[in-house]
Short mmCIF file of C-alpha atoms in Angstrom, two decimals:
data_model
loop_
_atom_site.label_atom_id
_atom_site.label_comp_id
_atom_site.label_asym_id
_atom_site.label_seq_id
_atom_site.Cartn_x
_atom_site.Cartn_y
_atom_site.Cartn_z
CA UNK A 13 -71.73 1.07 -59.22
CA UNK A 14 -71.50 -1.69 -56.62
CA UNK A 15 -70.01 -5.17 -56.78
CA UNK A 16 -71.62 -8.55 -56.17
CA UNK A 17 -72.02 -9.38 -52.47
CA UNK A 18 -70.65 -12.90 -53.01
CA UNK A 19 -67.90 -13.52 -55.56
CA UNK A 20 -66.65 -16.95 -56.56
CA UNK A 21 -62.89 -17.21 -56.16
CA UNK A 22 -60.62 -19.12 -58.51
CA UNK A 23 -57.77 -20.44 -56.33
CA UNK A 24 -59.27 -23.91 -56.16
CA UNK A 25 -59.38 -24.08 -59.96
CA UNK A 26 -55.68 -23.25 -60.41
CA UNK A 27 -54.30 -25.24 -57.47
CA UNK A 28 -53.51 -22.48 -54.98
CA UNK A 29 -53.59 -23.42 -51.30
CA UNK A 30 -51.73 -21.39 -48.68
CA UNK A 31 -51.58 -24.19 -46.11
CA UNK A 32 -51.22 -27.49 -47.98
CA UNK A 33 -49.22 -28.30 -51.11
CA UNK A 34 -50.77 -31.76 -51.16
CA UNK A 35 -54.28 -30.29 -51.19
CA UNK A 36 -53.20 -27.84 -53.91
CA UNK A 37 -51.96 -30.69 -56.13
CA UNK A 38 -55.14 -32.64 -55.52
CA UNK A 39 -57.28 -29.68 -56.60
CA UNK A 40 -55.12 -29.10 -59.66
CA UNK A 41 -55.64 -32.71 -60.76
CA UNK A 42 -59.38 -32.61 -60.03
CA UNK A 43 -59.99 -29.40 -61.96
CA UNK A 44 -57.92 -30.39 -64.99
CA UNK A 45 -61.32 -31.27 -66.43
CA UNK A 46 -62.88 -27.94 -67.46
CA UNK A 47 -66.36 -29.48 -67.22
CA UNK A 48 -65.87 -29.77 -63.45
CA UNK A 49 -65.02 -26.07 -63.28
CA UNK A 50 -68.09 -25.21 -65.34
CA UNK A 51 -70.28 -27.35 -63.06
CA UNK A 52 -69.08 -25.41 -59.99
CA UNK A 53 -69.77 -22.09 -61.73
CA UNK A 54 -73.25 -23.28 -62.75
CA UNK A 55 -73.99 -24.46 -59.20
CA UNK A 56 -72.86 -21.07 -57.91
CA UNK A 57 -75.10 -19.29 -60.44
CA UNK A 58 -78.09 -21.50 -59.54
CA UNK A 59 -77.64 -20.38 -55.92
CA UNK A 60 -77.92 -16.75 -57.00
CA UNK A 61 -74.24 -15.90 -57.47
CA UNK A 62 -73.32 -13.74 -60.45
CA UNK A 63 -69.67 -12.77 -59.89
CA UNK A 64 -66.40 -14.62 -60.41
CA UNK A 65 -62.81 -13.47 -59.86
CA UNK A 66 -60.15 -14.64 -62.29
CA UNK A 67 -56.46 -13.93 -62.68
CA UNK A 68 -54.71 -14.27 -66.05
CA UNK A 69 -53.36 -17.69 -65.09
CA UNK A 70 -52.99 -19.96 -68.17
CA UNK A 71 -56.04 -21.93 -67.05
CA UNK A 72 -58.20 -18.81 -67.18
CA UNK A 73 -58.59 -19.11 -70.97
CA UNK A 74 -60.35 -22.46 -70.56
CA UNK A 75 -62.54 -21.11 -67.76
CA UNK A 76 -63.56 -18.12 -69.88
CA UNK A 77 -64.20 -20.38 -72.89
CA UNK A 78 -66.44 -22.50 -70.67
CA UNK A 79 -68.37 -19.42 -69.52
CA UNK A 80 -68.73 -18.18 -73.11
CA UNK A 81 -70.05 -21.61 -74.14
CA UNK A 82 -73.02 -21.15 -71.81
CA UNK A 83 -75.17 -18.26 -73.09
CA UNK A 84 -76.80 -17.71 -69.70
CA UNK A 85 -73.48 -17.45 -67.88
CA UNK A 86 -71.92 -15.31 -70.62
CA UNK A 87 -74.79 -12.85 -70.39
CA UNK A 88 -75.24 -12.70 -66.62
CA UNK A 89 -71.91 -13.41 -64.93
CA UNK A 90 -69.87 -10.42 -63.77
CA UNK A 91 -66.13 -10.91 -64.17
CA UNK A 92 -63.56 -9.49 -61.75
CA UNK A 93 -60.10 -9.69 -63.34
CA UNK A 94 -57.11 -9.78 -61.00
CA UNK A 95 -54.12 -8.48 -62.93
CA UNK A 96 -51.34 -9.30 -63.55
CA UNK A 97 -50.49 -12.97 -63.15
CA UNK A 98 -46.88 -11.98 -62.39
CA UNK A 99 -45.54 -15.52 -61.90
CA UNK A 100 -46.77 -16.38 -65.37
CA UNK A 101 -44.77 -13.60 -67.01
CA UNK A 102 -41.56 -14.66 -65.31
CA UNK A 103 -42.01 -18.35 -66.14
CA UNK A 104 -43.03 -17.69 -69.76
CA UNK A 105 -40.10 -15.34 -70.37
CA UNK A 106 -37.73 -18.01 -69.04
CA UNK A 107 -39.28 -20.67 -71.27
CA UNK A 108 -39.71 -18.88 -74.61
CA UNK A 109 -37.97 -15.53 -74.23
CA UNK A 110 -39.43 -12.03 -74.13
CA UNK A 111 -40.72 -12.05 -77.73
CA UNK A 112 -42.29 -15.47 -77.28
CA UNK A 113 -43.95 -14.29 -74.10
CA UNK A 114 -45.41 -11.25 -75.90
CA UNK A 115 -46.65 -13.44 -78.77
CA UNK A 116 -48.42 -15.85 -76.41
CA UNK A 117 -49.88 -13.02 -74.34
CA UNK A 118 -51.29 -11.27 -77.41
CA UNK A 119 -52.71 -14.48 -78.90
CA UNK A 120 -56.38 -13.72 -78.03
CA UNK A 121 -56.29 -10.35 -79.81
CA UNK A 122 -57.23 -9.59 -83.40
CA UNK A 123 -54.41 -8.62 -85.76
CA UNK A 124 -55.36 -4.94 -85.65
CA UNK A 125 -55.48 -4.95 -81.85
CA UNK A 126 -52.08 -6.66 -81.66
CA UNK A 127 -50.53 -4.06 -83.95
CA UNK A 128 -52.12 -1.22 -82.01
CA UNK A 129 -50.89 -2.51 -78.64
CA UNK A 130 -47.40 -3.38 -79.86
CA UNK A 131 -46.99 -0.05 -81.66
CA UNK A 132 -48.24 1.82 -78.62
CA UNK A 133 -45.96 -0.19 -76.33
CA UNK A 134 -42.95 0.27 -78.60
CA UNK A 135 -43.39 4.03 -78.79
CA UNK A 136 -43.91 4.20 -75.05
CA UNK A 137 -40.73 2.23 -74.39
CA UNK A 138 -38.77 4.55 -76.66
CA UNK A 139 -40.20 7.55 -74.86
CA UNK A 140 -39.73 5.89 -71.45
CA UNK A 141 -43.29 6.98 -70.68
CA UNK A 142 -44.05 4.98 -67.52
CA UNK A 143 -47.77 5.67 -67.36
CA UNK A 144 -48.36 4.84 -71.02
CA UNK A 145 -46.43 1.60 -70.54
CA UNK A 146 -48.75 0.90 -67.61
CA UNK A 147 -51.79 1.47 -69.84
CA UNK A 148 -50.38 -0.93 -72.46
CA UNK A 149 -49.77 -3.47 -69.72
CA UNK A 150 -53.39 -3.18 -68.56
CA UNK A 151 -54.69 -3.53 -72.13
CA UNK A 152 -52.67 -6.71 -72.71
CA UNK A 153 -53.82 -8.24 -69.43
CA UNK A 154 -57.46 -7.47 -70.23
CA UNK A 155 -57.47 -9.14 -73.66
CA UNK A 156 -58.81 -12.52 -72.43
CA UNK A 157 -61.86 -10.82 -70.89
CA UNK A 158 -62.97 -9.06 -74.08
CA UNK A 159 -66.74 -9.08 -74.57
CA UNK A 160 -67.61 -10.20 -71.03
CA UNK A 161 -69.19 -8.21 -68.20
CA UNK A 162 -66.21 -6.74 -66.36
CA UNK A 163 -67.45 -5.08 -63.16
CA UNK A 164 -64.18 -4.19 -61.40
CA UNK A 165 -60.50 -4.61 -62.22
CA UNK A 166 -58.24 -5.53 -59.29
CA UNK A 167 -54.55 -4.69 -59.35
CA UNK A 168 -52.67 -7.66 -57.90
CA UNK A 169 -51.30 -7.13 -54.40
CA UNK A 170 -47.72 -7.53 -55.67
CA UNK A 171 -48.01 -4.38 -57.79
CA UNK A 172 -50.30 -2.54 -55.37
CA UNK A 173 -47.87 -2.98 -52.51
CA UNK A 174 -44.90 -2.17 -54.73
CA UNK A 175 -46.53 1.12 -55.77
CA UNK A 176 -47.39 1.75 -52.13
CA UNK A 177 -43.77 1.28 -51.11
CA UNK A 178 -42.81 3.87 -53.73
CA UNK A 179 -45.15 6.36 -52.04
CA UNK A 180 -46.54 7.35 -55.44
CA UNK A 181 -50.12 8.66 -55.50
CA UNK A 182 -49.70 9.29 -59.25
CA UNK A 183 -49.63 5.56 -60.00
CA UNK A 184 -52.91 4.96 -58.17
CA UNK A 185 -54.52 8.06 -59.65
CA UNK A 186 -53.55 6.94 -63.14
CA UNK A 187 -54.85 3.39 -62.62
CA UNK A 188 -58.12 4.75 -61.22
CA UNK A 189 -58.71 7.03 -64.20
CA UNK A 190 -57.59 4.57 -66.87
CA UNK A 191 -59.83 1.75 -65.65
CA UNK A 192 -62.86 4.03 -65.37
CA UNK A 193 -62.39 5.74 -68.72
CA UNK A 194 -61.32 2.77 -70.84
CA UNK A 195 -63.19 -0.16 -69.27
CA UNK A 196 -66.12 1.52 -67.52
CA UNK A 197 -65.20 -0.58 -64.49
CA UNK A 198 -64.42 -0.01 -60.83
CA UNK A 199 -60.68 0.35 -60.13
CA UNK A 200 -59.79 -1.89 -57.20
CA UNK A 201 -56.75 -3.10 -55.32
CA UNK A 202 -55.53 -6.31 -53.76
CA UNK A 203 -53.16 -5.68 -50.87
CA UNK A 204 -51.34 -7.31 -47.98
CA UNK A 205 -51.00 -3.87 -46.37
CA UNK A 206 -54.59 -2.80 -45.79
CA UNK A 207 -53.94 -0.11 -43.19
CA UNK A 208 -51.14 1.59 -45.13
CA UNK A 209 -53.17 1.58 -48.35
CA UNK A 210 -56.28 3.10 -46.79
CA UNK A 211 -54.34 5.70 -44.81
CA UNK A 212 -52.31 6.63 -47.90
CA UNK A 213 -55.42 7.10 -50.06
CA UNK A 214 -56.87 9.35 -47.37
CA UNK A 215 -53.64 11.35 -47.09
CA UNK A 216 -53.40 11.76 -50.88
CA UNK A 217 -57.01 12.86 -51.24
CA UNK A 218 -57.95 9.96 -53.54
CA UNK A 219 -61.48 8.59 -53.73
CA UNK A 220 -62.21 5.83 -51.25
CA UNK A 221 -60.78 2.59 -52.62
CA UNK A 222 -62.33 -0.80 -53.18
CA UNK A 223 -59.84 -3.09 -51.47
CA UNK A 224 -59.49 -6.86 -51.53
CA UNK A 225 -57.65 -8.02 -48.43
CA UNK A 226 -57.68 -10.64 -45.70
CA UNK A 227 -60.22 -10.37 -42.91
CA UNK A 228 -60.73 -13.37 -40.67
CA UNK A 229 -61.16 -14.23 -37.01
CA UNK A 230 -57.71 -15.87 -36.85
CA UNK A 231 -55.88 -12.75 -38.06
CA UNK A 232 -54.37 -14.77 -40.93
CA UNK A 233 -52.53 -12.47 -43.40
CA UNK A 234 -53.93 -9.36 -41.65
CA UNK A 235 -51.09 -6.82 -41.61
CA UNK A 236 -49.77 -5.16 -39.53
CA UNK A 237 -52.19 -6.89 -37.10
CA UNK A 238 -55.79 -7.98 -36.78
CA UNK A 239 -56.46 -5.18 -34.27
CA UNK A 240 -54.97 -2.47 -36.50
CA UNK A 241 -56.97 -3.67 -39.51
CA UNK A 242 -60.22 -3.68 -37.51
CA UNK A 243 -59.48 -0.19 -36.20
CA UNK A 244 -58.76 1.14 -39.70
CA UNK A 245 -61.93 -0.47 -41.05
CA UNK A 246 -64.04 1.33 -38.47
CA UNK A 247 -62.33 4.72 -38.81
CA UNK A 248 -62.09 5.18 -42.60
CA UNK A 249 -64.58 5.27 -45.46
CA UNK A 250 -63.54 2.22 -47.45
CA UNK A 251 -65.22 -0.67 -49.25
CA UNK A 252 -63.73 -4.10 -48.59
CA UNK A 253 -63.91 -7.32 -50.53
CA UNK A 254 -62.91 -9.79 -47.83
CA UNK A 255 -60.72 -12.74 -48.76
CA UNK A 256 -59.10 -15.57 -46.77
CA UNK A 257 -62.22 -15.49 -44.60
CA UNK A 258 -61.73 -19.11 -43.50
CA UNK A 259 -58.00 -18.53 -42.89
CA UNK A 260 -57.21 -21.14 -45.56
CA UNK A 261 -59.36 -23.78 -43.86
CA UNK A 262 -58.33 -23.09 -40.27
CA UNK A 263 -61.77 -21.69 -39.36
CA UNK A 264 -65.19 -23.28 -39.63
CA UNK A 265 -67.62 -21.33 -41.86
CA UNK A 266 -70.07 -20.46 -39.07
CA UNK A 267 -67.51 -18.83 -36.76
CA UNK A 268 -65.77 -17.22 -39.73
CA UNK A 269 -68.82 -15.43 -41.11
CA UNK A 270 -70.24 -14.58 -37.71
CA UNK A 271 -67.03 -12.62 -37.11
CA UNK A 272 -66.78 -11.15 -40.60
CA UNK A 273 -70.24 -9.65 -40.70
CA UNK A 274 -69.88 -8.12 -37.25
CA UNK A 275 -67.43 -5.69 -38.90
CA UNK A 276 -68.33 -2.42 -40.69
CA UNK A 277 -67.67 -1.65 -44.38
CA UNK A 278 -67.50 -5.25 -45.58
CA UNK A 279 -68.85 -4.73 -49.09
CA UNK A 280 -68.47 -8.27 -50.33
CA UNK A 281 -66.76 -11.61 -49.79
CA UNK A 282 -64.80 -13.80 -52.19
CA UNK A 283 -64.99 -17.53 -51.50
CA UNK A 284 -63.66 -20.64 -53.16
CA UNK A 285 -65.84 -23.74 -53.38
CA UNK A 286 -65.19 -27.09 -55.01
CA UNK A 287 -68.49 -28.98 -54.72
CA UNK A 288 -72.22 -28.31 -54.83
CA UNK A 289 -72.56 -29.32 -51.17
CA UNK A 290 -69.77 -26.94 -50.15
CA UNK A 291 -71.41 -24.16 -52.17
CA UNK A 292 -74.80 -24.73 -50.55
CA UNK A 293 -73.36 -24.59 -47.03
CA UNK A 294 -71.10 -21.60 -47.65
CA UNK A 295 -73.52 -19.39 -49.57
CA UNK A 296 -76.39 -20.24 -47.24
CA UNK A 297 -74.39 -19.06 -44.22
CA UNK A 298 -73.14 -15.91 -45.94
CA UNK A 299 -76.60 -14.90 -47.13
CA UNK A 300 -78.00 -15.52 -43.66
CA UNK A 301 -75.44 -13.28 -41.96
CA UNK A 302 -75.66 -10.62 -44.69
CA UNK A 303 -79.42 -10.38 -44.20
CA UNK A 304 -78.85 -9.47 -40.55
CA UNK A 305 -76.42 -6.63 -41.26
#
């Protein structure tokens, strides 16, 4: 099973910008209208794109509702959940308490599913069964995506890198197996430590990972260095979903993608676009460079 070569990112929809808070606020205001989000997704689909990445940010519910409202998108779009939305859990727990947070999180589920998850989670907590708690956590995070085409499930870099720092192959092995067996999806990982993750998987004898990480000509967020990441990419069998390809707007698309597709093992690229014109330019360039690889 392979992933879409071009995946629509969601940062622009939820107001994330690594360089400019002002630009982030402007995007948040602009995309408060869910019709504008749906128009971008439709423009992306009309250009041949069939994959979108979404975290479990509160706004995701409205994005998914918009996709479900369009029968063509609901049938043909591949969804790439990025779990968990850690900031959301912390904020919600502070606002309404732990029980309120659980109630809001479980809202999309049927009554029977809620009981099943809560019973399972309660028993697991009593037993202090870490891996079963992890499975419950995954199930809760995946509730909003029920009934849609989930192609791969990405563990957020916060948890990936935490597990990596614990030097625990068991956590990654469990996540791999659980995602495959219960969601028939590709287990995948976001990381800010590409080299360490790939080398660790190789050392532990785990299947080659699908990794979402930064690759760009400027070396932005490439750890421990641009040179080390490029070296690792060429030496190991790994599939990469490249993000931050424009270095958060520092690079022009042409120089960015000329560099990116000169590298080996770039499986796919995730990009954020806000307008039809931006989508036309970006996807046209990417498709052109991909055709030459």
